[in-house]
Amino acid sequence: MAFNLTGFDLDAFVRDTLAEDLGEGLPGGGKDVTSESVIPADARFSGVMDTRDAIHVAGLPVAEAFFRALDPDMAIDILVEEGAQVSAGTDLMRLEGNARAMLTAERAALNTVQHLSGIATMVAEYVSAMDNPDCTLLDTRKTIPGLRHLEKYAVRMGGGANHRMGLWDAAMIKDNHVLVAGSVGEAVRRAVEAGVKDIICEVDRIDQIEPALEAGATRLLLDNMEPDTLREAVALVAGRVPTEASGGINLDTIRAKAATGVDYVSVGRLTQSAPAADIGLDFTPL
């Protein structure tokens, strides 16, 4: 299954992850001592990866890449599509190939699918709780270093969308930027004068909205506002720029905040705190 993410090098990720697990470059490292001492080099396994939880699936092509890195001829059959909602007990992947390769790649493959499917599943829960097709659920930059592209991919597989990919693709003016600039309007003005195209400005008070808009903000992030205040803010913006609710949003509060008329709701815990899905891989000697 082809898997291409802009800015993400799958081959390097697989190589570096396996090298870490094998201890390459360390004294005595560079091998799976258990498999090499216990499993004959020509032994073959069949395997089935299945989920013990109801999940939204994400990461199976990455798991496939781990196995193929160690056994290019491994027969691999991915049984469900990325983003699919499946019930507990569903088989996700079947494999047949070199037993040592399967055992060596197993943990890296499972860790990835468990983590990404956990994110996708939590995102789907938030989308369902939001229950508002006119409002888009966004992630944040609260990602594990080195995994941002994969985690934001998992957000999309769960039915959410991505906020900024990093510090480079949009300005986000927050309280510390305002503190240095002196005011919301001045901070936005400096970004405009620097030629920044997309300028997201965080405001936590109603009286900051007009100065941010007059200075040239292209989106307002309405931070830690209760629903009544959000409605007031949305009415004041009057569609001039998109609005985003952020802060204090969980499964209990997201529906009310999305119903205020904001265009987006952003939730950091989607990538920061999603629990891993319970996914296993069982082998049978051939």
PDB file of C-alpha atoms in Angstrom:
ATOM      1  CA  MET A   1       0.000   0.000   0.000  1.00  0.00           C
ATOM      2  CA  ALA A   2       1.479   3.328  -1.077  1.00  0.00           C
ATOM      3  CA  PHE A   3       2.047   5.724   1.799  1.00  0.00           C
ATOM      4  CA  ASN A   4       3.296   9.224   1.104  1.00  0.00           C
ATOM      5  CA  LEU A   5       3.134  12.143   3.502  1.00  0.00           C
ATOM      6  CA  THR A   6       4.589  15.473   2.427  1.00  0.00           C
ATOM      7  CA  GLY A   7       7.626  16.208   4.585  1.00  0.00           C
ATOM      8  CA  PHE A   8       7.795  12.703   6.069  1.00  0.00           C
ATOM      9  CA  ASP A   9      10.518  10.207   5.100  1.00  0.00           C
ATOM     10  CA  LEU A  10       9.018   6.769   5.760  1.00  0.00           C
ATOM     11  CA  ASP A  11      12.211   4.877   4.905  1.00  0.00           C
ATOM     12  CA  ALA A  12      14.258   6.991   7.318  1.00  0.00           C
ATOM     13  CA  PHE A  13      11.638   6.604  10.064  1.00  0.00           C
ATOM     14  CA  VAL A  14      11.638   2.823   9.688  1.00  0.00           C
ATOM     15  CA  ARG A  15      15.421   2.664   9.527  1.00  0.00           C
ATOM     16  CA  ASP A  16      15.963   4.855  12.583  1.00  0.00           C
ATOM     17  CA  THR A  17      13.275   3.128  14.647  1.00  0.00           C
ATOM     18  CA  LEU A  18      14.656  -0.330  13.955  1.00  0.00           C
ATOM     19  CA  ALA A  19      18.201   0.879  14.594  1.00  0.00           C
ATOM     20  CA  GLU A  20      17.116   2.177  18.001  1.00  0.00           C
ATOM     21  CA  ASP A  21      15.476  -1.150  18.899  1.00  0.00           C
ATOM     22  CA  LEU A  22      18.446  -3.175  17.663  1.00  0.00           C
ATOM     23  CA  GLY A  23      21.012  -0.975  19.395  1.00  0.00           C
ATOM     24  CA  GLU A  24      22.963  -0.236  16.257  1.00  0.00           C
ATOM     25  CA  GLY A  25      26.227   1.538  17.033  1.00  0.00           C
ATOM     26  CA  LEU A  26      26.231   0.414  20.676  1.00  0.00           C
ATOM     27  CA  PRO A  27      28.659  -2.163  22.134  1.00  0.00           C
ATOM     28  CA  GLY A  28      27.163  -5.571  21.434  1.00  0.00           C
ATOM     29  CA  GLY A  29      24.284  -3.999  19.521  1.00  0.00           C
ATOM     30  CA  GLY A  30      22.989  -4.350  16.004  1.00  0.00           C
ATOM     31  CA  LYS A  31      20.996  -7.547  16.479  1.00  0.00           C
ATOM     32  CA  ASP A  32      17.913  -9.149  17.975  1.00  0.00           C
ATOM     33  CA  VAL A  33      19.714 -11.459  20.385  1.00  0.00           C
ATOM     34  CA  THR A  34      16.569 -13.372  21.394  1.00  0.00           C
ATOM     35  CA  SER A  35      15.343 -14.196  17.903  1.00  0.00           C
ATOM     36  CA  GLU A  36      18.821 -14.966  16.588  1.00  0.00           C
ATOM     37  CA  SER A  37      19.571 -17.347  19.463  1.00  0.00           C
ATOM     38  CA  VAL A  38      16.190 -19.094  19.584  1.00  0.00           C
ATOM     39  CA  ILE A  39      14.680 -18.999  16.071  1.00  0.00           C
ATOM     40  CA  PRO A  40      16.353 -20.818  13.150  1.00  0.00           C
ATOM     41  CA  ALA A  41      17.367 -18.486  10.329  1.00  0.00           C
ATOM     42  CA  ASP A  42      15.104 -20.246   7.810  1.00  0.00           C
ATOM     43  CA  ALA A  43      12.036 -20.551  10.073  1.00  0.00           C
ATOM     44  CA  ARG A  44       8.808 -19.097   8.720  1.00  0.00           C
ATOM     45  CA  PHE A  45       5.726 -17.712  10.447  1.00  0.00           C
ATOM     46  CA  SER A  46       2.256 -16.679   9.473  1.00  0.00           C
ATOM     47  CA  GLY A  47       0.754 -13.901  11.526  1.00  0.00           C
ATOM     48  CA  VAL A  48      -2.491 -12.042  12.100  1.00  0.00           C
ATOM     49  CA  MET A  49      -2.711  -8.523  13.501  1.00  0.00           C
ATOM     50  CA  ASP A  50      -6.069  -7.844  15.120  1.00  0.00           C
ATOM     51  CA  THR A  51      -7.673  -5.245  17.325  1.00  0.00           C
ATOM     52  CA  ARG A  52      -9.081  -5.994  20.765  1.00  0.00           C
ATOM     53  CA  ASP A  53     -10.778  -2.555  20.849  1.00  0.00           C
ATOM     54  CA  ALA A  54     -13.317  -0.878  18.608  1.00  0.00           C
ATOM     55  CA  ILE A  55     -11.141   1.627  16.746  1.00  0.00           C
ATOM     56  CA  HIS A  56     -10.621   3.903  13.795  1.00  0.00           C
ATOM     57  CA  VAL A  57      -7.651   2.435  11.959  1.00  0.00           C
ATOM     58  CA  ALA A  58      -4.437   4.332  11.241  1.00  0.00           C
ATOM     59  CA  GLY A  59      -0.863   3.270  10.538  1.00  0.00           C
ATOM     60  CA  LEU A  60      -1.114  -0.101   8.797  1.00  0.00           C
ATOM     61  CA  PRO A  61       1.043   0.971   5.805  1.00  0.00           C
ATOM     62  CA  VAL A  62       3.752   2.057   8.243  1.00  0.00           C
ATOM     63  CA  ALA A  63       3.585  -1.338   9.962  1.00  0.00           C
ATOM     64  CA  GLU A  64       3.916  -2.990   6.559  1.00  0.00           C
ATOM     65  CA  ALA A  65       7.065  -0.947   5.901  1.00  0.00           C
ATOM     66  CA  PHE A  66       8.680  -2.232   9.108  1.00  0.00           C
ATOM     67  CA  PHE A  67       8.135  -5.850   8.112  1.00  0.00           C
ATOM     68  CA  ARG A  68       9.264  -5.349   4.514  1.00  0.00           C
ATOM     69  CA  ALA A  69      12.432  -3.596   5.689  1.00  0.00           C
ATOM     70  CA  LEU A  70      13.552  -6.903   7.230  1.00  0.00           C
ATOM     71  CA  ASP A  71      11.958  -9.318   4.761  1.00  0.00           C
ATOM     72  CA  PRO A  72      11.261  -7.682   1.371  1.00  0.00           C
ATOM     73  CA  ASP A  73       9.548 -10.854   0.135  1.00  0.00           C
ATOM     74  CA  MET A  74       7.120 -11.100   3.055  1.00  0.00           C
ATOM     75  CA  ALA A  75       3.528 -11.709   1.939  1.00  0.00           C
ATOM     76  CA  ILE A  76       1.408  -8.980   3.534  1.00  0.00           C
ATOM     77  CA  ASP A  77      -2.319  -8.496   3.135  1.00  0.00           C
ATOM     78  CA  ILE A  78      -3.815  -5.338   4.662  1.00  0.00           C
ATOM     79  CA  LEU A  79      -7.442  -6.187   5.338  1.00  0.00           C
ATOM     80  CA  VAL A  80      -9.021  -2.826   6.195  1.00  0.00           C
ATOM     81  CA  GLU A  81      -8.710   0.691   4.842  1.00  0.00           C
ATOM     82  CA  GLU A  82      -7.027   3.503   6.699  1.00  0.00           C
ATOM     83  CA  GLY A  83      -9.588   5.540   8.614  1.00  0.00           C
ATOM     84  CA  ALA A  84     -12.067   2.651   8.729  1.00  0.00           C
ATOM     85  CA  GLN A  85     -14.168   2.190  11.849  1.00  0.00           C
ATOM     86  CA  VAL A  86     -13.918  -1.445  12.952  1.00  0.00           C
ATOM     87  CA  SER A  87     -15.239  -3.454  15.874  1.00  0.00           C
ATOM     88  CA  ALA A  88     -13.222  -5.336  18.479  1.00  0.00           C
ATOM     89  CA  GLY A  89     -11.948  -8.650  17.121  1.00  0.00           C
ATOM     90  CA  THR A  90     -11.415  -7.391  13.573  1.00  0.00           C
ATOM     91  CA  ASP A  91      -8.384  -8.754  11.710  1.00  0.00           C
ATOM     92  CA  LEU A  92      -6.322  -5.865  10.329  1.00  0.00           C
ATOM     93  CA  MET A  93      -3.383  -7.535   8.577  1.00  0.00           C
ATOM     94  CA  ARG A  94      -2.149 -11.006   7.598  1.00  0.00           C
ATOM     95  CA  LEU A  95       1.519 -11.801   7.102  1.00  0.00           C
ATOM     96  CA  GLU A  96       3.657 -14.728   6.005  1.00  0.00           C
ATOM     97  CA  GLY A  97       7.426 -14.732   5.867  1.00  0.00           C
ATOM     98  CA  ASN A  98      10.697 -15.044   7.739  1.00  0.00           C
ATOM     99  CA  ALA A  99      10.057 -15.660  11.419  1.00  0.00           C
ATOM    100  CA  ARG A 100      13.035 -13.667  12.693  1.00  0.00           C
ATOM    101  CA  ALA A 101      12.028 -10.655  10.598  1.00  0.00           C
ATOM    102  CA  MET A 102       8.487 -10.747  11.957  1.00  0.00           C
ATOM    103  CA  LEU A 103       9.613 -10.959  15.565  1.00  0.00           C
ATOM    104  CA  THR A 104      12.202  -8.210  15.179  1.00  0.00           C
ATOM    105  CA  ALA A 105       9.786  -5.805  13.499  1.00  0.00           C
ATOM    106  CA  GLU A 106       6.777  -6.728  15.638  1.00  0.00           C
ATOM    107  CA  ARG A 107       7.088  -4.159  18.413  1.00  0.00           C
ATOM    108  CA  ALA A 108       7.878  -1.196  16.178  1.00  0.00           C
ATOM    109  CA  ALA A 109       4.965  -2.097  13.894  1.00  0.00           C
ATOM    110  CA  LEU A 110       2.513  -2.590  16.751  1.00  0.00           C
ATOM    111  CA  ASN A 111       3.612   0.518  18.643  1.00  0.00           C
ATOM    112  CA  THR A 112       2.965   2.620  15.569  1.00  0.00           C
ATOM    113  CA  VAL A 113      -0.465   1.198  14.770  1.00  0.00           C
ATOM    114  CA  GLN A 114      -1.539   1.280  18.420  1.00  0.00           C
ATOM    115  CA  HIS A 115      -0.506   4.905  18.827  1.00  0.00           C
ATOM    116  CA  LEU A 116      -1.915   6.208  15.550  1.00  0.00           C
ATOM    117  CA  SER A 117      -5.156   4.237  15.844  1.00  0.00           C
ATOM    118  CA  GLY A 118      -5.531   5.542  19.395  1.00  0.00           C
ATOM    119  CA  ILE A 119      -5.322   9.097  18.088  1.00  0.00           C
ATOM    120  CA  ALA A 120      -7.731   8.434  15.228  1.00  0.00           C
ATOM    121  CA  THR A 121     -10.194   6.817  17.608  1.00  0.00           C
ATOM    122  CA  MET A 122     -10.122   9.726  20.063  1.00  0.00           C
ATOM    123  CA  VAL A 123     -10.550  12.203  17.207  1.00  0.00           C
ATOM    124  CA  ALA A 124     -13.626  10.307  16.012  1.00  0.00           C
ATOM    125  CA  GLU A 125     -15.061  10.443  19.543  1.00  0.00           C
ATOM    126  CA  TYR A 126     -14.624  14.217  19.616  1.00  0.00           C
ATOM    127  CA  VAL A 127     -16.156  14.650  16.160  1.00  0.00           C
ATOM    128  CA  SER A 128     -19.141  12.595  17.276  1.00  0.00           C
ATOM    129  CA  ALA A 129     -19.503  14.529  20.535  1.00  0.00           C
ATOM    130  CA  MET A 130     -19.240  17.839  18.654  1.00  0.00           C
ATOM    131  CA  ASP A 131     -22.117  16.762  16.379  1.00  0.00           C
ATOM    132  CA  ASN A 132     -21.769  19.817  14.163  1.00  0.00           C
ATOM    133  CA  PRO A 133     -20.989  19.513  10.438  1.00  0.00           C
ATOM    134  CA  ASP A 134     -20.485  23.284  10.213  1.00  0.00           C
ATOM    135  CA  CYS A 135     -17.554  23.234  12.655  1.00  0.00           C
ATOM    136  CA  THR A 136     -14.178  21.580  12.029  1.00  0.00           C
ATOM    137  CA  LEU A 137     -12.162  19.805  14.719  1.00  0.00           C
ATOM    138  CA  LEU A 138      -8.464  20.737  14.658  1.00  0.00           C
ATOM    139  CA  ASP A 139      -5.360  19.355  16.318  1.00  0.00           C
ATOM    140  CA  THR A 140      -2.474  21.487  17.667  1.00  0.00           C
ATOM    141  CA  ARG A 141       1.345  21.387  17.788  1.00  0.00           C
ATOM    142  CA  LYS A 142       1.206  19.295  20.980  1.00  0.00           C
ATOM    143  CA  THR A 143       2.808  16.290  19.309  1.00  0.00           C
ATOM    144  CA  ILE A 144       5.626  13.924  20.263  1.00  0.00           C
ATOM    145  CA  PRO A 145       8.903  15.191  18.733  1.00  0.00           C
ATOM    146  CA  GLY A 146       9.654  13.309  15.530  1.00  0.00           C
ATOM    147  CA  LEU A 147       6.103  11.985  15.143  1.00  0.00           C
ATOM    148  CA  ARG A 148       4.222  15.116  14.094  1.00  0.00           C
ATOM    149  CA  HIS A 149       3.530  14.092  10.515  1.00  0.00           C
ATOM    150  CA  LEU A 150       2.272  10.661  11.562  1.00  0.00           C
ATOM    151  CA  GLU A 151       0.167  11.987  14.432  1.00  0.00           C
ATOM    152  CA  LYS A 152      -1.430  14.671  12.285  1.00  0.00           C
ATOM    153  CA  TYR A 153      -2.093  12.005   9.643  1.00  0.00           C
ATOM    154  CA  ALA A 154      -3.894   9.976  12.319  1.00  0.00           C
ATOM    155  CA  VAL A 155      -6.019  13.030  13.151  1.00  0.00           C
ATOM    156  CA  ARG A 156      -7.191  13.112   9.540  1.00  0.00           C
ATOM    157  CA  MET A 157      -7.947   9.394   9.641  1.00  0.00           C
ATOM    158  CA  GLY A 158     -10.240  10.030  12.608  1.00  0.00           C
ATOM    159  CA  GLY A 159     -12.193  12.729  10.806  1.00  0.00           C
ATOM    160  CA  GLY A 160     -10.392  15.819  12.084  1.00  0.00           C
ATOM    161  CA  ALA A 161      -8.233  18.366  10.290  1.00  0.00           C
ATOM    162  CA  ASN A 162      -4.805  19.826  10.879  1.00  0.00           C
ATOM    163  CA  HIS A 163      -3.929  23.197  12.368  1.00  0.00           C
ATOM    164  CA  ARG A 164      -0.461  24.547  11.583  1.00  0.00           C
ATOM    165  CA  MET A 165       2.074  21.864  10.720  1.00  0.00           C
ATOM    166  CA  GLY A 166       4.775  23.836  12.494  1.00  0.00           C
ATOM    167  CA  LEU A 167       6.214  27.253  13.191  1.00  0.00           C
ATOM    168  CA  TRP A 168       6.777  27.978   9.516  1.00  0.00           C
ATOM    169  CA  ASP A 169       3.396  27.847   7.775  1.00  0.00           C
ATOM    170  CA  ALA A 170       1.433  30.473   9.708  1.00  0.00           C
ATOM    171  CA  ALA A 171       1.997  33.047  12.410  1.00  0.00           C
ATOM    172  CA  MET A 172       0.213  32.424  15.682  1.00  0.00           C
ATOM    173  CA  ILE A 173       0.336  35.437  17.935  1.00  0.00           C
ATOM    174  CA  LYS A 174      -0.110  34.481  21.585  1.00  0.00           C
ATOM    175  CA  ASP A 175       0.151  36.270  24.912  1.00  0.00           C
ATOM    176  CA  ASN A 176       3.960  36.266  25.049  1.00  0.00           C
ATOM    177  CA  HIS A 177       4.197  37.831  21.600  1.00  0.00           C
ATOM    178  CA  VAL A 178       1.690  40.462  22.672  1.00  0.00           C
ATOM    179  CA  LEU A 179       3.654  41.075  25.858  1.00  0.00           C
ATOM    180  CA  VAL A 180       6.771  41.958  23.878  1.00  0.00           C
ATOM    181  CA  ALA A 181       4.964  43.920  21.161  1.00  0.00           C
ATOM    182  CA  GLY A 182       2.919  45.892  23.675  1.00  0.00           C
ATOM    183  CA  SER A 183      -0.546  45.155  22.330  1.00  0.00           C
ATOM    184  CA  VAL A 184      -2.512  42.730  20.180  1.00  0.00           C
ATOM    185  CA  GLY A 185      -2.783  45.273  17.382  1.00  0.00           C
ATOM    186  CA  GLU A 186       0.932  46.022  17.368  1.00  0.00           C
ATOM    187  CA  ALA A 187       1.858  42.333  17.317  1.00  0.00           C
ATOM    188  CA  VAL A 188      -0.427  41.695  14.341  1.00  0.00           C
ATOM    189  CA  ARG A 189       0.826  44.833  12.578  1.00  0.00           C
ATOM    190  CA  ARG A 190       4.429  43.612  12.844  1.00  0.00           C
ATOM    191  CA  ALA A 191       3.489  40.258  11.296  1.00  0.00           C
ATOM    192  CA  VAL A 192       1.673  42.028   8.465  1.00  0.00           C
ATOM    193  CA  GLU A 193       4.648  44.288   7.804  1.00  0.00           C
ATOM    194  CA  ALA A 194       6.905  41.225   7.733  1.00  0.00           C
ATOM    195  CA  GLY A 195       4.835  39.887   4.837  1.00  0.00           C
ATOM    196  CA  VAL A 196       3.251  36.970   6.703  1.00  0.00           C
ATOM    197  CA  LYS A 197       0.202  35.770   4.787  1.00  0.00           C
ATOM    198  CA  ASP A 198      -1.641  33.748   7.435  1.00  0.00           C
ATOM    199  CA  ILE A 199      -1.850  35.424  10.827  1.00  0.00           C
ATOM    200  CA  ILE A 200      -3.736  33.676  13.615  1.00  0.00           C
ATOM    201  CA  CYS A 201      -4.181  35.896  16.638  1.00  0.00           C
ATOM    202  CA  GLU A 202      -5.146  34.563  20.056  1.00  0.00           C
ATOM    203  CA  VAL A 203      -7.516  36.754  22.024  1.00  0.00           C
ATOM    204  CA  ASP A 204      -8.914  36.061  25.468  1.00  0.00           C
ATOM    205  CA  ARG A 205     -10.968  39.231  25.835  1.00  0.00           C
ATOM    206  CA  ILE A 206     -13.704  40.764  23.719  1.00  0.00           C
ATOM    207  CA  ASP A 207     -11.930  44.139  23.619  1.00  0.00           C
ATOM    208  CA  GLN A 208      -8.950  42.571  21.794  1.00  0.00           C
ATOM    209  CA  ILE A 209     -11.027  41.530  18.776  1.00  0.00           C
ATOM    210  CA  GLU A 210     -11.341  44.821  16.895  1.00  0.00           C
ATOM    211  CA  PRO A 211      -7.672  45.805  17.303  1.00  0.00           C
ATOM    212  CA  ALA A 212      -6.599  42.382  15.985  1.00  0.00           C
ATOM    213  CA  LEU A 213      -8.935  42.620  12.990  1.00  0.00           C
ATOM    214  CA  GLU A 214      -8.055  46.216  12.178  1.00  0.00           C
ATOM    215  CA  ALA A 215      -4.353  45.327  12.198  1.00  0.00           C
ATOM    216  CA  GLY A 216      -4.853  42.481   9.704  1.00  0.00           C
ATOM    217  CA  ALA A 217      -5.342  39.178  11.553  1.00  0.00           C
ATOM    218  CA  THR A 218      -6.658  36.486   9.206  1.00  0.00           C
ATOM    219  CA  ARG A 219      -8.071  34.204  11.928  1.00  0.00           C
ATOM    220  CA  LEU A 220      -8.984  34.705  15.556  1.00  0.00           C
ATOM    221  CA  LEU A 221      -8.317  32.065  18.185  1.00  0.00           C
ATOM    222  CA  LEU A 222     -10.840  32.677  20.962  1.00  0.00           C
ATOM    223  CA  ASP A 223      -9.047  31.305  23.978  1.00  0.00           C
ATOM    224  CA  ASN A 224     -10.715  29.895  27.100  1.00  0.00           C
ATOM    225  CA  MET A 225     -14.049  31.607  26.464  1.00  0.00           C
ATOM    226  CA  GLU A 226     -17.323  30.214  27.743  1.00  0.00           C
ATOM    227  CA  PRO A 227     -20.156  29.659  25.233  1.00  0.00           C
ATOM    228  CA  ASP A 228     -21.934  32.964  25.930  1.00  0.00           C
ATOM    229  CA  THR A 229     -18.703  34.893  25.393  1.00  0.00           C
ATOM    230  CA  LEU A 230     -17.928  32.884  22.258  1.00  0.00           C
ATOM    231  CA  ARG A 231     -21.315  33.810  20.800  1.00  0.00           C
ATOM    232  CA  GLU A 232     -20.645  37.457  21.531  1.00  0.00           C
ATOM    233  CA  ALA A 233     -17.225  37.194  19.889  1.00  0.00           C
ATOM    234  CA  VAL A 234     -18.581  35.443  16.792  1.00  0.00           C
ATOM    235  CA  ALA A 235     -21.261  38.119  16.428  1.00  0.00           C
ATOM    236  CA  LEU A 236     -18.662  40.867  16.713  1.00  0.00           C
ATOM    237  CA  VAL A 237     -16.401  39.249  14.107  1.00  0.00           C
ATOM    238  CA  ALA A 238     -19.456  38.952  11.832  1.00  0.00           C
ATOM    239  CA  GLY A 239     -17.762  36.602   9.380  1.00  0.00           C
ATOM    240  CA  ARG A 240     -14.845  38.896   8.586  1.00  0.00           C
ATOM    241  CA  VAL A 241     -12.337  36.133   9.413  1.00  0.00           C
ATOM    242  CA  PRO A 242     -12.653  32.516  10.559  1.00  0.00           C
ATOM    243  CA  THR A 243     -12.956  31.964  14.296  1.00  0.00           C
ATOM    244  CA  GLU A 244     -11.544  29.165  16.415  1.00  0.00           C
ATOM    245  CA  ALA A 245     -12.448  28.124  19.960  1.00  0.00           C
ATOM    246  CA  SER A 246      -9.606  26.734  22.037  1.00  0.00           C
ATOM    247  CA  GLY A 247      -8.913  25.927  25.676  1.00  0.00           C
ATOM    248  CA  GLY A 248     -11.029  24.032  28.203  1.00  0.00           C
ATOM    249  CA  ILE A 249     -12.510  21.789  25.531  1.00  0.00           C
ATOM    250  CA  ASN A 250     -13.270  18.163  26.297  1.00  0.00           C
ATOM    251  CA  LEU A 251     -15.927  15.616  25.386  1.00  0.00           C
ATOM    252  CA  ASP A 252     -18.370  17.263  27.791  1.00  0.00           C
ATOM    253  CA  THR A 253     -17.902  20.833  26.544  1.00  0.00           C
ATOM    254  CA  ILE A 254     -17.149  20.558  22.831  1.00  0.00           C
ATOM    255  CA  ARG A 255     -20.743  20.445  21.593  1.00  0.00           C
ATOM    256  CA  ALA A 256     -21.760  23.645  23.370  1.00  0.00           C
ATOM    257  CA  LYS A 257     -18.651  25.496  22.218  1.00  0.00           C
ATOM    258  CA  ALA A 258     -18.999  24.339  18.609  1.00  0.00           C
ATOM    259  CA  ALA A 259     -22.658  25.418  18.626  1.00  0.00           C
ATOM    260  CA  THR A 260     -21.679  29.073  19.221  1.00  0.00           C
ATOM    261  CA  GLY A 261     -20.959  29.596  15.527  1.00  0.00           C
ATOM    262  CA  VAL A 262     -17.164  29.254  15.544  1.00  0.00           C
ATOM    263  CA  ASP A 263     -15.625  27.762  12.418  1.00  0.00           C
ATOM    264  CA  TYR A 264     -13.082  25.609  14.249  1.00  0.00           C
ATOM    265  CA  VAL A 265     -12.512  23.964  17.603  1.00  0.00           C
ATOM    266  CA  SER A 266      -8.937  22.952  18.453  1.00  0.00           C
ATOM    267  CA  VAL A 267      -8.059  20.290  21.031  1.00  0.00           C
ATOM    268  CA  GLY A 268      -4.493  19.603  22.129  1.00  0.00           C
ATOM    269  CA  ARG A 269      -5.198  16.301  23.825  1.00  0.00           C
ATOM    270  CA  LEU A 270      -5.983  14.614  20.493  1.00  0.00           C
ATOM    271  CA  THR A 271      -2.265  14.086  19.949  1.00  0.00           C
ATOM    272  CA  GLN A 272      -1.002  14.822  23.448  1.00  0.00           C
ATOM    273  CA  SER A 273      -3.048  12.364  25.486  1.00  0.00           C
ATOM    274  CA  ALA A 274      -4.747   9.763  23.275  1.00  0.00           C
ATOM    275  CA  PRO A 275      -4.454   6.255  24.782  1.00  0.00           C
ATOM    276  CA  ALA A 276      -2.956   3.513  22.631  1.00  0.00           C
ATOM    277  CA  ALA A 277      -5.396   1.098  21.046  1.00  0.00           C
ATOM    278  CA  ASP A 278      -5.201  -2.537  22.147  1.00  0.00           C
ATOM    279  CA  ILE A 279      -3.887  -4.285  19.041  1.00  0.00           C
ATOM    280  CA  GLY A 280      -2.084  -7.625  18.977  1.00  0.00           C
ATOM    281  CA  LEU A 281      -0.145  -9.824  16.590  1.00  0.00           C
ATOM    282  CA  ASP A 282      -0.302 -13.614  16.862  1.00  0.00           C
ATOM    283  CA  PHE A 283       2.115 -15.907  15.028  1.00  0.00           C
ATOM    284  CA  THR A 284       1.871 -19.510  13.857  1.00  0.00           C
ATOM    285  CA  PRO A 285       4.992 -21.515  12.812  1.00  0.00           C
ATOM    286  CA  LEU A 286       4.833 -22.895   9.262  1.00  0.00           C
TER     287      LEU A 286
END
